[in-house]
Short mmCIF file of C-alpha atoms in Angstrom, two decimals:
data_model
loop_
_atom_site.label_atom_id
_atom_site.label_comp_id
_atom_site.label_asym_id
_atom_site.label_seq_id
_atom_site.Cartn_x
_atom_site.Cartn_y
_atom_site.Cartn_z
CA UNK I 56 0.00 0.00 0.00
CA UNK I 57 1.10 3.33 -0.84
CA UNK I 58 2.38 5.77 1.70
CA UNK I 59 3.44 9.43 2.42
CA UNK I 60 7.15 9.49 3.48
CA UNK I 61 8.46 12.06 5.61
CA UNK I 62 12.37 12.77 7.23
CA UNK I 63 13.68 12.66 9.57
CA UNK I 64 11.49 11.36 11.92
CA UNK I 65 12.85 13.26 15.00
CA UNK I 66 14.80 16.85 15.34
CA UNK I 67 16.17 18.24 17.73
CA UNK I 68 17.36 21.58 17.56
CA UNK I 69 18.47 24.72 19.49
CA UNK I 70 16.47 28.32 19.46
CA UNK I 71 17.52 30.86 16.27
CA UNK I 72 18.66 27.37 14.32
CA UNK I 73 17.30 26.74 11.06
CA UNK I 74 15.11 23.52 10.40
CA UNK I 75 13.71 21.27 6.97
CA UNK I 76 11.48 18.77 7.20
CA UNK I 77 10.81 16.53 4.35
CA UNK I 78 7.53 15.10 2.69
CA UNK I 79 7.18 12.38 -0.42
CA UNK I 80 3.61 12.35 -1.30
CA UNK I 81 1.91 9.16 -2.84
CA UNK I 82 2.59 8.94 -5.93
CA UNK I 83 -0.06 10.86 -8.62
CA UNK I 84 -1.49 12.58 -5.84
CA UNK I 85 -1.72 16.26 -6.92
CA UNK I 86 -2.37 18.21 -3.73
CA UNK I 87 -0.39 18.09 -0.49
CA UNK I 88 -0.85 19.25 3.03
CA UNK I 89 1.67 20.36 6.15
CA UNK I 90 -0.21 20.57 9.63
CA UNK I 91 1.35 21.24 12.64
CA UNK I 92 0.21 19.53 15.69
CA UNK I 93 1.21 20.61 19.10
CA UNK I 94 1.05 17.97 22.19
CA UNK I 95 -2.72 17.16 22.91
CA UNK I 96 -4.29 19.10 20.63
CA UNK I 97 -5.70 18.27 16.90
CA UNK I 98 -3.47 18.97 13.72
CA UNK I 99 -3.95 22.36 12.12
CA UNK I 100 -3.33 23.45 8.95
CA UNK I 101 -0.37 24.76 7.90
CA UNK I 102 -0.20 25.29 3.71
CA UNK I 103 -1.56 23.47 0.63
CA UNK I 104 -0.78 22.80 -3.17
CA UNK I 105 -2.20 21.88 -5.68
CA UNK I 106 0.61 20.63 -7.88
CA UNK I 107 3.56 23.29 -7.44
CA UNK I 108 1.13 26.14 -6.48
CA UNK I 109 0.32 27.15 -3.19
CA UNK I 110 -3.07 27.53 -2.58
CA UNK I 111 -3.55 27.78 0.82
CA UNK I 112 -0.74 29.77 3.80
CA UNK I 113 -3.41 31.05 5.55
CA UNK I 114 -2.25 29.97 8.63
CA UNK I 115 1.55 29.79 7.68
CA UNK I 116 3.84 32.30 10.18
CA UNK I 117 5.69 33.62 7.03
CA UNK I 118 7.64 35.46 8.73
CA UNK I 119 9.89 32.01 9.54
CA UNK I 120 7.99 29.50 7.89
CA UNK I 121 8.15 28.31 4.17
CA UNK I 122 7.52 25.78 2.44
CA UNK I 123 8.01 24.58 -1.59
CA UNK I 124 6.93 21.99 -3.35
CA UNK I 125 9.45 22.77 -7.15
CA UNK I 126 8.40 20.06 -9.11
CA UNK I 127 4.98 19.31 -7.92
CA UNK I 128 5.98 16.45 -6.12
CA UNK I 129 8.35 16.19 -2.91
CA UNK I 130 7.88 18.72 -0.81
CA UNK I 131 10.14 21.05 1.90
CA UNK I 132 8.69 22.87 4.97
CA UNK I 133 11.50 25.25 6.82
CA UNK I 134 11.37 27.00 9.93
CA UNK I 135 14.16 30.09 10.42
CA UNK I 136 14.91 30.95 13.19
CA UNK I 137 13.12 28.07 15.47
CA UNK I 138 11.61 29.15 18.42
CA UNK I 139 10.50 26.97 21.03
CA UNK I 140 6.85 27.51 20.52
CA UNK I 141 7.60 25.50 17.30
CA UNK I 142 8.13 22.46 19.29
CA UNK I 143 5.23 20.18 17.41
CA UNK I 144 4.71 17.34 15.30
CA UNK I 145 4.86 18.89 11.75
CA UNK I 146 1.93 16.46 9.55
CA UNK I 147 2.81 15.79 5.92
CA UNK I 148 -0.78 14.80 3.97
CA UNK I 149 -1.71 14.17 0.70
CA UNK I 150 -4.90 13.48 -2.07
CA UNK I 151 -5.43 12.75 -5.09
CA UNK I 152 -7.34 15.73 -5.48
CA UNK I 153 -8.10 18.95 -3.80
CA UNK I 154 -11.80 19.07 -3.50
CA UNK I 155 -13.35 15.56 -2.85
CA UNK I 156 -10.80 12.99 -1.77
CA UNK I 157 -9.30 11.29 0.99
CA UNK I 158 -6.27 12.60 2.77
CA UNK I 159 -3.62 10.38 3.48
CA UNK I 160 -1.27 11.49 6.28
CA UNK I 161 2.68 10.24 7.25
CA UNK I 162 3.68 9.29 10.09
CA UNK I 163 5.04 12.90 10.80
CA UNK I 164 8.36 15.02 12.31
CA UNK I 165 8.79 15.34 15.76
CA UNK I 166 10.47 18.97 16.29
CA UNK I 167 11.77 19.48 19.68
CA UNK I 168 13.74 23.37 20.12
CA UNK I 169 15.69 23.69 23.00
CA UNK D 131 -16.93 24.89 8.78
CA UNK D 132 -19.17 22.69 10.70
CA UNK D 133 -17.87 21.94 14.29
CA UNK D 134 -18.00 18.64 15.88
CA UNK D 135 -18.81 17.77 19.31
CA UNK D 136 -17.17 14.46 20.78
CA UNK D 137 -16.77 13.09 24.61
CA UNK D 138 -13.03 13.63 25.51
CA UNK D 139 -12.41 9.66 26.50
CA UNK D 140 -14.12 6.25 26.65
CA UNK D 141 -13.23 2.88 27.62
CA UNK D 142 -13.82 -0.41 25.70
CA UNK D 143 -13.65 -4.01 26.63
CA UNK D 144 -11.32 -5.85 24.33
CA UNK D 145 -13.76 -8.00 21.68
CA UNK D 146 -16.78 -5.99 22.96
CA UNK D 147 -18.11 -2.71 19.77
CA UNK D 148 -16.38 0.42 20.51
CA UNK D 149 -19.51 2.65 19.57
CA UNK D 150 -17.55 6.46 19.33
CA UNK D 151 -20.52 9.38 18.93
CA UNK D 152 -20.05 12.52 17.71
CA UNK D 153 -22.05 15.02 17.07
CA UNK D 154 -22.66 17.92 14.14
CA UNK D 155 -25.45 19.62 14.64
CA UNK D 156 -24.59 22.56 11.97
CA UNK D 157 -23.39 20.32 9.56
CA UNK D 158 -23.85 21.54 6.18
CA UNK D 159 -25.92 19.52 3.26
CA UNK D 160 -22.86 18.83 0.92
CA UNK D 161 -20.49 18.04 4.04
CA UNK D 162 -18.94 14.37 4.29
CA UNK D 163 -18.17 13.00 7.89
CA UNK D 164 -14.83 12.21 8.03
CA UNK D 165 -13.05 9.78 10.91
CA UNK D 166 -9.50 9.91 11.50
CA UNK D 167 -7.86 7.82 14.30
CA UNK D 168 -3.91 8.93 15.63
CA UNK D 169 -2.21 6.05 17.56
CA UNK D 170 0.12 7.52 20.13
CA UNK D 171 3.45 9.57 18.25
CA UNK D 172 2.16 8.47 14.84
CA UNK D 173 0.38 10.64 11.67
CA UNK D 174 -3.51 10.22 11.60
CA UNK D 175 -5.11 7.16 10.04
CA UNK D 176 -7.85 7.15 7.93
CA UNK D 177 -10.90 5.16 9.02
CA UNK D 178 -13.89 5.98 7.38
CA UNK D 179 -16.13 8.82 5.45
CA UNK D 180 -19.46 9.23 4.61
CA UNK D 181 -22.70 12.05 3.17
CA UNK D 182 -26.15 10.47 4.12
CA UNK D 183 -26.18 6.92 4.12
CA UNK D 184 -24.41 4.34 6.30
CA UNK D 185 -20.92 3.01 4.99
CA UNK D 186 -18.96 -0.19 6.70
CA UNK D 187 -15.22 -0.84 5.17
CA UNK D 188 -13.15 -3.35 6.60
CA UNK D 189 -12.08 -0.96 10.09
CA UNK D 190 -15.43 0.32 10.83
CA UNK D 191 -18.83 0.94 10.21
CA UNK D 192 -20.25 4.58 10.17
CA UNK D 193 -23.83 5.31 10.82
CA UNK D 194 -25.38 9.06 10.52
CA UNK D 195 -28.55 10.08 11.88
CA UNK D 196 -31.29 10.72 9.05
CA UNK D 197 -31.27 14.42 9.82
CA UNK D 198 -27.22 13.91 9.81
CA UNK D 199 -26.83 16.27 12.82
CA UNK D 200 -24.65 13.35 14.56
CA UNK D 201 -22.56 9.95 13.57
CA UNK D 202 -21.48 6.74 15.22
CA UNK D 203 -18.63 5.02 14.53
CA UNK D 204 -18.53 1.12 15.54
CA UNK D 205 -15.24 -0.68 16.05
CA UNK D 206 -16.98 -3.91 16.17
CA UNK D 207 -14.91 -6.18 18.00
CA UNK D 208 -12.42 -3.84 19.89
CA UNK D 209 -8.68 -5.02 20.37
CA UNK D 210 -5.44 -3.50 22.29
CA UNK D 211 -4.63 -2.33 19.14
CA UNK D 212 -7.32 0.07 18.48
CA UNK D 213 -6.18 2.43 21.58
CA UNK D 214 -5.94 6.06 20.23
CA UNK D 215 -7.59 9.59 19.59
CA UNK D 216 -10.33 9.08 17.33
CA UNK D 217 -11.11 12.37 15.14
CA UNK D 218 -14.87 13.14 13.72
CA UNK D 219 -14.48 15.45 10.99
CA UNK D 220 -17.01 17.39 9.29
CA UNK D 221 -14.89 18.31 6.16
CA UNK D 222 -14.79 22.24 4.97
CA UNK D 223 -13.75 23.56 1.99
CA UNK D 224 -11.44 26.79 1.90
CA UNK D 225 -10.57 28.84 -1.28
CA UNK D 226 -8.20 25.34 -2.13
CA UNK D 227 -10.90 23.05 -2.20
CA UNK D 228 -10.45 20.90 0.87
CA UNK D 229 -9.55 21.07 4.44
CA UNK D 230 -9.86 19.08 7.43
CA UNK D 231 -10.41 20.80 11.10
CA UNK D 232 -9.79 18.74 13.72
CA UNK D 233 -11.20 19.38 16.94
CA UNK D 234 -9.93 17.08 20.21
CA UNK D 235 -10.98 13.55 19.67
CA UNK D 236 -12.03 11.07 21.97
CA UNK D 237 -9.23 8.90 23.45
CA UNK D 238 -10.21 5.31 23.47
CA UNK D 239 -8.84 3.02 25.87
CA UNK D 240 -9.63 -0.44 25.11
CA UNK D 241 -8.84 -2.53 27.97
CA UNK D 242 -8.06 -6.57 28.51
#
């Protein structure tokens, strides 16, 4: 069965560092999700595409946060400089299609700032 | 979006139906119900969805109310495995098409 891959599994990281996390959708599935998800509470949106576009950073602190997804496919979420509010789980998703189907999540990125 | 109302925790004998309500009284007439389940440090699983009628897939069944203003799911024969936060999910759409907002879950304990 197909899944969404995401690295690394766990970060650790300092305050003022700079963080990636990585997503690999499954594969054909145009539109992919990030959600953050702090301890105890539900995931939250975080940005969408729908192939390379974003559609959707709403909810996305730009002022540290960004996230690409170049060729439509794998995507990048960065965080500079952490903070230690940002310690979450960070939620890769993805469907087939934006409007109607299923989202698939991976098994997520532990972020831990110190 | 439509906002879901779930009890925070339940227990469940092991081999007994784990019957999870939740309810959605402002749901919307072209909004699925969507369950999620998150074992403990992993990325939500997907269980089950449905619009008006009563689905069963090889997890769970789902059952909504005729006037779809709340949902059941059934786990019907529980096991240790099925401990987690379940997630009832009355999907939105944003300017993208598709979002999910999850509220708090109910933890289910299913015990020996």
């Amino acid at each position: 069965e197909a899944e969404v891959a995401q690295s690394p599994r766990y970060k650790i990281t300092e305050k003022s560092q700079a963080v990636a996390f990585w997503c690999d959708p499954i594969s054909g599935h145009a539109t992919l999700y990030w959600y953050r998800q702090i301890l105890g509470q539900g995931p939250e949106l975080l940005v969408q595409f729908q192939d390379e576009s974003v559609v959707d950073d709403s909810q996305l602190p730009k002022d540290r946060f960004s996230a690409e997804r170049l060729k439509g496919v794998d995507s990048t979420l960065k965080i500079q400089p952490a903070e230690l509010g940002d310690s979450a789980m960070y939620l890769c998703a993805s469907s087939s299609q934006a409007g109607t189907d299923t989202q698939y999540f991976g098994p997520g990125t532990r972020l831990t700032v110190l | 979006d439509a906002k879901t109302t779930q009890p925070p925790s339940m227990d469940c004998a092991e081999g007994r139906a784990a019957n999870l309500p939740c309810n959605h009284s402002t749901i919307s007439g072209n909004e699925y119900v969507y369950w999620y389940r998150q074992i403990h440090s992993q990325g939500p699983q997907y269980i089950i969805h449905g619009l008006k009628n009563n689905e069963t897939n090889e997890m769970a069944s789902l059952i909504i109310t005729e006037d779809r203003k709340s949902s059941t799911l059934i786990l019907p024969h529980a096991t240790l495995r099925d401990t987690a936060v379940y997630y009832c999910i009355v999907r939105g759409y944003n300017n993208a098409g598709n979002m999910l907002t999850f509220g708090g879950g109910t933890r289910l304990m299913v015990k020996p």
